[in-house]
Short mmCIF file of C-alpha atoms in Angstrom, two decimals:
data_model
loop_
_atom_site.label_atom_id
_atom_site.label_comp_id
_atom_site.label_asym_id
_atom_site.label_seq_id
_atom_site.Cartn_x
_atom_site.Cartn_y
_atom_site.Cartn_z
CA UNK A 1 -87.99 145.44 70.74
CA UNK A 2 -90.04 144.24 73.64
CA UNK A 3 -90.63 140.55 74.05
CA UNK A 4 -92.87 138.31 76.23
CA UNK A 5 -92.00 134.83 77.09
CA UNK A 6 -93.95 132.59 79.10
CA UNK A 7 -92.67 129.50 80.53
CA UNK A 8 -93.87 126.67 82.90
CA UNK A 9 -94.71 123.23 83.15
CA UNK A 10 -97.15 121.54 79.91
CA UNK A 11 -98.74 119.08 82.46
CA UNK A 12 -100.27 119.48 85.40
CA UNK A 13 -102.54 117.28 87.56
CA UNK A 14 -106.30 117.82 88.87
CA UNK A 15 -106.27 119.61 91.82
CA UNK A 16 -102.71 120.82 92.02
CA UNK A 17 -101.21 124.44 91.16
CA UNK A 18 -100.51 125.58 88.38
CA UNK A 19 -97.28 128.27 88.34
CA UNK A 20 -95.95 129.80 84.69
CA UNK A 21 -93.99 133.28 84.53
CA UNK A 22 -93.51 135.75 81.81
CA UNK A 23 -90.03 136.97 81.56
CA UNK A 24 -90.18 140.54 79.64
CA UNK A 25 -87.07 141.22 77.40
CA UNK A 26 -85.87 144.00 75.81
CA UNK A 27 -87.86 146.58 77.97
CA UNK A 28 -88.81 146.90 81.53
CA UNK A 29 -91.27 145.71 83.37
CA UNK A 30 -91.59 148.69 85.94
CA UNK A 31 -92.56 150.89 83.49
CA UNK A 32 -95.48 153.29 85.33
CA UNK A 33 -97.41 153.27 81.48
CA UNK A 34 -98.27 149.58 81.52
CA UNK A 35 -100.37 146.91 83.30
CA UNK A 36 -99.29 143.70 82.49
CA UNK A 37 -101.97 140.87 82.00
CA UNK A 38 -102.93 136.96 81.73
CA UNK A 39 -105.72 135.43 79.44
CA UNK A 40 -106.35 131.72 78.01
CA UNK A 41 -107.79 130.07 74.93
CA UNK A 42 -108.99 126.53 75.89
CA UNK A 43 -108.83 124.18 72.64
CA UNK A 44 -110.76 125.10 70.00
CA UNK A 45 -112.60 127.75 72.31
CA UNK A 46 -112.39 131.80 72.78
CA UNK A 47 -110.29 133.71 75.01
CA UNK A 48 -110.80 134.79 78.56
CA UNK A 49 -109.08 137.24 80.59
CA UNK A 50 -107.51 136.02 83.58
CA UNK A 51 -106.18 139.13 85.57
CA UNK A 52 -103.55 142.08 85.09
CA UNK A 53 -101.17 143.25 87.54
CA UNK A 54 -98.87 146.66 88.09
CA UNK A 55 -95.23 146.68 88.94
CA UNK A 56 -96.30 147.88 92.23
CA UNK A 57 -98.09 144.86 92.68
CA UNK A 58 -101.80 146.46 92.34
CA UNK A 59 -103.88 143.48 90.85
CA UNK A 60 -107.12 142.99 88.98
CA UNK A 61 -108.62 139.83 88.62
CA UNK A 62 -111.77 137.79 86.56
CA UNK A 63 -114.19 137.41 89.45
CA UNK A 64 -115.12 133.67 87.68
CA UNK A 65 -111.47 133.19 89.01
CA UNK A 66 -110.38 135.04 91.63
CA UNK A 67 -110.68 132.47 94.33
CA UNK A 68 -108.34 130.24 92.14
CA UNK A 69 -105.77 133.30 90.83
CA UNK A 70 -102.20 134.82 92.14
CA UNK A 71 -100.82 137.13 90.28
CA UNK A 72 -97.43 138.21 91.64
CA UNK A 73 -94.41 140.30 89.99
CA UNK A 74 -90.73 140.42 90.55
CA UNK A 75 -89.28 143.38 89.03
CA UNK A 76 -85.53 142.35 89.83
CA UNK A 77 -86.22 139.17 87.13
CA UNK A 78 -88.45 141.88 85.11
CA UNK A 79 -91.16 138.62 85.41
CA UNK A 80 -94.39 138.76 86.53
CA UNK A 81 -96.18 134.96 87.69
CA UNK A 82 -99.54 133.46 87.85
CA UNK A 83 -101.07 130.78 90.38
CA UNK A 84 -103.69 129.01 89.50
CA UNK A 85 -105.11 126.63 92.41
CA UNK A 86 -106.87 123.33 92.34
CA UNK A 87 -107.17 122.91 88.96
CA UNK A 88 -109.48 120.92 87.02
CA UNK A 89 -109.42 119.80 82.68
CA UNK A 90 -111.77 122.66 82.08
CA UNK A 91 -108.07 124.81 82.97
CA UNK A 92 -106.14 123.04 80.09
CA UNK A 93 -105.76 125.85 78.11
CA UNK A 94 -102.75 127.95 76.07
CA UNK A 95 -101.84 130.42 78.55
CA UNK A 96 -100.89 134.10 77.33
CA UNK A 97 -98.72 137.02 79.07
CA UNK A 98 -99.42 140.70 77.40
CA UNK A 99 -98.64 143.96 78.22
CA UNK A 100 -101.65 146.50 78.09
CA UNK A 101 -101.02 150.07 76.83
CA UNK A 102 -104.03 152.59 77.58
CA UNK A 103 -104.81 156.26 76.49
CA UNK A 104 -104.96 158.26 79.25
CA UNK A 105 -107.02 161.38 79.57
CA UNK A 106 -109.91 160.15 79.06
CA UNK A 107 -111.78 158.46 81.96
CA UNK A 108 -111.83 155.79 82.41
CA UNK A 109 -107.88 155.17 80.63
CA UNK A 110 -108.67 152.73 77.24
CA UNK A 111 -106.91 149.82 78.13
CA UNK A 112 -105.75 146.86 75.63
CA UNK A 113 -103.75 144.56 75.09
CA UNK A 114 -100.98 145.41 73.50
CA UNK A 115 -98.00 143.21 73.04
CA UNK A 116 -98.86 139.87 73.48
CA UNK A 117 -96.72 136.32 74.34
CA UNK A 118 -96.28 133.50 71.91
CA UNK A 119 -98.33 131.60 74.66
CA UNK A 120 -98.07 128.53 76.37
CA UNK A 121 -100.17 124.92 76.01
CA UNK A 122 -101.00 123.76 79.93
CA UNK A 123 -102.90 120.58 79.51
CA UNK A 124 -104.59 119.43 83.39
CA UNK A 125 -104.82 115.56 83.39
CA UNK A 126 -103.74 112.88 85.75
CA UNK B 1 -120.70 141.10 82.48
CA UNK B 2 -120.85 142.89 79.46
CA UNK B 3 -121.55 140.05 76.87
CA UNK B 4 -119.58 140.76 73.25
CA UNK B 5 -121.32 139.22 70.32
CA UNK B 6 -119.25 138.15 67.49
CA UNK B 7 -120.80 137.74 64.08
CA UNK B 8 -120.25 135.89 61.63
CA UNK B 9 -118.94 132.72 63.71
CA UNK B 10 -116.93 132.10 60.49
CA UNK B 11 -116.22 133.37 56.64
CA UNK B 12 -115.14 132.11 53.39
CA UNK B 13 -113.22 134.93 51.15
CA UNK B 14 -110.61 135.30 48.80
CA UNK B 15 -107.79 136.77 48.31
CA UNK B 16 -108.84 140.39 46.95
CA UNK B 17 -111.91 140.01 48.35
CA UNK B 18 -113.70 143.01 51.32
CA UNK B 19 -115.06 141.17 54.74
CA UNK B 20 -116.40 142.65 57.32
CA UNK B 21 -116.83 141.21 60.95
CA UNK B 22 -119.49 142.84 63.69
CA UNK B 23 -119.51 142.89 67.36
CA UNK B 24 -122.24 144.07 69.27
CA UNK B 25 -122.12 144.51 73.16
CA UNK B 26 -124.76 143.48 75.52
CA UNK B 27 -124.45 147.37 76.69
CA UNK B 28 -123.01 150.54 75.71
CA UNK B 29 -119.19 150.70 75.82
CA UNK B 30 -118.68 154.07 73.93
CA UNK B 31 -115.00 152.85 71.78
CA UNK B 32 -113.69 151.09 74.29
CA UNK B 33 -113.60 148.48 72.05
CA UNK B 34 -110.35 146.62 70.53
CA UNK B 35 -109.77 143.75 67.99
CA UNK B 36 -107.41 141.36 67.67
CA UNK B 37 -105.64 138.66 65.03
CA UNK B 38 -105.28 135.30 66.13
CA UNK B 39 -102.89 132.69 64.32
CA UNK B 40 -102.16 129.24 65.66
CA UNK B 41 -98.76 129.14 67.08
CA UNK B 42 -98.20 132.81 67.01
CA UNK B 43 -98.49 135.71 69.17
CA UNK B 44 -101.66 137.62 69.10
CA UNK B 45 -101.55 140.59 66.76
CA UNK B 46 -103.58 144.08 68.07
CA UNK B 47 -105.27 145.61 64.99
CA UNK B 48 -107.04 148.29 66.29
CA UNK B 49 -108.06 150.21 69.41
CA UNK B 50 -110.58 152.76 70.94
CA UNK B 51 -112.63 151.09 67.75
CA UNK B 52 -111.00 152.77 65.41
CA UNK B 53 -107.01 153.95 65.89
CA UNK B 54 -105.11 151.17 63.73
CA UNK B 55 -101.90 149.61 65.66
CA UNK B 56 -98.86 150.84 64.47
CA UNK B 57 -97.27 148.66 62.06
CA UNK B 58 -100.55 146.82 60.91
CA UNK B 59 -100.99 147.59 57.35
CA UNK B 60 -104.22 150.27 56.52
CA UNK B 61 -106.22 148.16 54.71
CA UNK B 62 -107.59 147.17 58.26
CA UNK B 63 -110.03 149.20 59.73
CA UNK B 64 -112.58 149.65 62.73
CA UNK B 65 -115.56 151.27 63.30
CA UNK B 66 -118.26 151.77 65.79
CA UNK B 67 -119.89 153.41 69.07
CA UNK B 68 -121.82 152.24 71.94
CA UNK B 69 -123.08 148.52 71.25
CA UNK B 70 -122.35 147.78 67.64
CA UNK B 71 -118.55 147.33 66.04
CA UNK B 72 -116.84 146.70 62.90
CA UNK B 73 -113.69 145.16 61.98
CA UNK B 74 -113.38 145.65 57.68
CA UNK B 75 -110.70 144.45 55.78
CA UNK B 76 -110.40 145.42 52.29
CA UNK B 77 -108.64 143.72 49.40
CA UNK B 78 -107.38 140.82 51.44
CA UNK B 79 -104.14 139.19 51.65
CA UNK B 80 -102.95 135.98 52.01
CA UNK B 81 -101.48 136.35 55.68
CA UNK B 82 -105.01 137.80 56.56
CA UNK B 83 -106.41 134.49 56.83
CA UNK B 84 -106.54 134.14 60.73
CA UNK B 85 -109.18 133.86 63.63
CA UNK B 86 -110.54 137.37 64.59
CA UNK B 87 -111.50 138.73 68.22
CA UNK B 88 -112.68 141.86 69.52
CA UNK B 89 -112.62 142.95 73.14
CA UNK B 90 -113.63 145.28 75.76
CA UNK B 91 -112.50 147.51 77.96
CA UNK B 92 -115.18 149.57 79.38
CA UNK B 93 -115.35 148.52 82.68
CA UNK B 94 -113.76 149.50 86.15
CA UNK B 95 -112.51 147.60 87.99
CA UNK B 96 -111.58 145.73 84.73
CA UNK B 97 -113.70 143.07 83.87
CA UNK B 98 -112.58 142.30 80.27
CA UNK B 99 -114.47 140.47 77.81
CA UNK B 100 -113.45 138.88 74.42
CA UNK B 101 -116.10 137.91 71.77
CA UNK B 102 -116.58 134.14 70.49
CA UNK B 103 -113.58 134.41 67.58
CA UNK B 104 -114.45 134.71 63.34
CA UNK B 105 -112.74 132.63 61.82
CA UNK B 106 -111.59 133.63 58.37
CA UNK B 107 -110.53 130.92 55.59
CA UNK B 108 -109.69 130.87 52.18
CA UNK B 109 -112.48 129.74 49.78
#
């Protein structure tokens, strides 16, 4: 069965980069019938999509964040990474990988989220 | 943006008990509209997609309902691992620009 793992550093400071990868187990990562994607909870606060990215490397990202976000994917690893850039406290937040199924044949494809990581607490303070 | 509108913020209910949780979009989005189960700790559980097609595995006493702006997530005779933060989401636009609604949280009274 498919897993998602994320993993990275719980403390970061202001204004530094934050990296975390997803390792995907028990499946693979280039599969052509998935995006995989990023989104956050900030304590005691709702969630927010962060950007999805393709095997290929095709990326989509949250225009609120786009300046900040990298999304990046090594297939060899079957990982795909985020970068996030000069980061502030309002970016502590548990950080999610998921894999998005969609039906196709309809247009546009129904995307969602489908599988989702346990997530990961990234708390921004100096 | 498409804004999602999640109501109620939170609910009291038993075990045994029917709730039902609405979500109305700031636009039409047809059924591209999915809902999710939130537990602290946990992964993130899809319930349903396209408004209404349940997840495979997640038991049938969830259910969804809807088109254009207004949504519903039901569950009926609830259980005790039911008792979780609820979120639905969508998925209308292109490029994506996905949007999640505030959270309902769900308790035991």
């Amino acid at each position: 069965q498919l897993q998602l793992q994320e993993s990275g550093p719980g403390l970061v400071k202001p204004s530094e980069t934050l990296s975390l990868a997803c390792t995907v187990s028990g499946g693979s990562l280039s599969n052509v019938s998935h995006y995989w994607g990023w989104i956050r909870q900030p304590p005691g606060k709702g969630l927010e999509w962060i950007g999805n990215i393709y095997y290929s490397g095709t990326t989509h990202y949250n225009p609120s964040l786009k300046s900040r976000v990298t999304l990046s994917v090594d297939t060899s690893k079957n990982q795909f990474s985020l970068k996030l850039s000069s980061l502030t406290a309002a970016d502590t937040a548990v950080y999610h990988c998921a894999r998005l199924d969609a039906i196709f044949g309809v247009v546009p494809s129904h995307w969602y989220f489908a599988l989702w990581g346990r997530g990961t607490l990234v708390t921004v303070s100096s | 943006d498409i804004q999602m509108t999640q109501s109620p913020s939170s609910l009291s209910a038993s075990v045994g008990d029917s709730v039902t949780i609405t979500c109305r979009a700031s636009q039409s989005i047809t059924t591209y509209l999915n809902w999710y189960q939130l537990k602290p700790g946990k992964a993130p559980k899809l319930l349903i997609y396209a408004a209404s097609i349940l997840q495979s595995g997640v038991p049938s006493r969830f259910s969804g309902s809807g088109f254009g702006t207004d949504f519903t997530l039901t569950i009926s005779s609830l259980q005790p691992d039911d008792f979780a933060t609820y979120y639905c989401q969508q998925s209308y636009v292109v490029p994506p620009m996905y949007t999640f609604g505030q959270g309902t949280k769900l308790d035991i009274k």
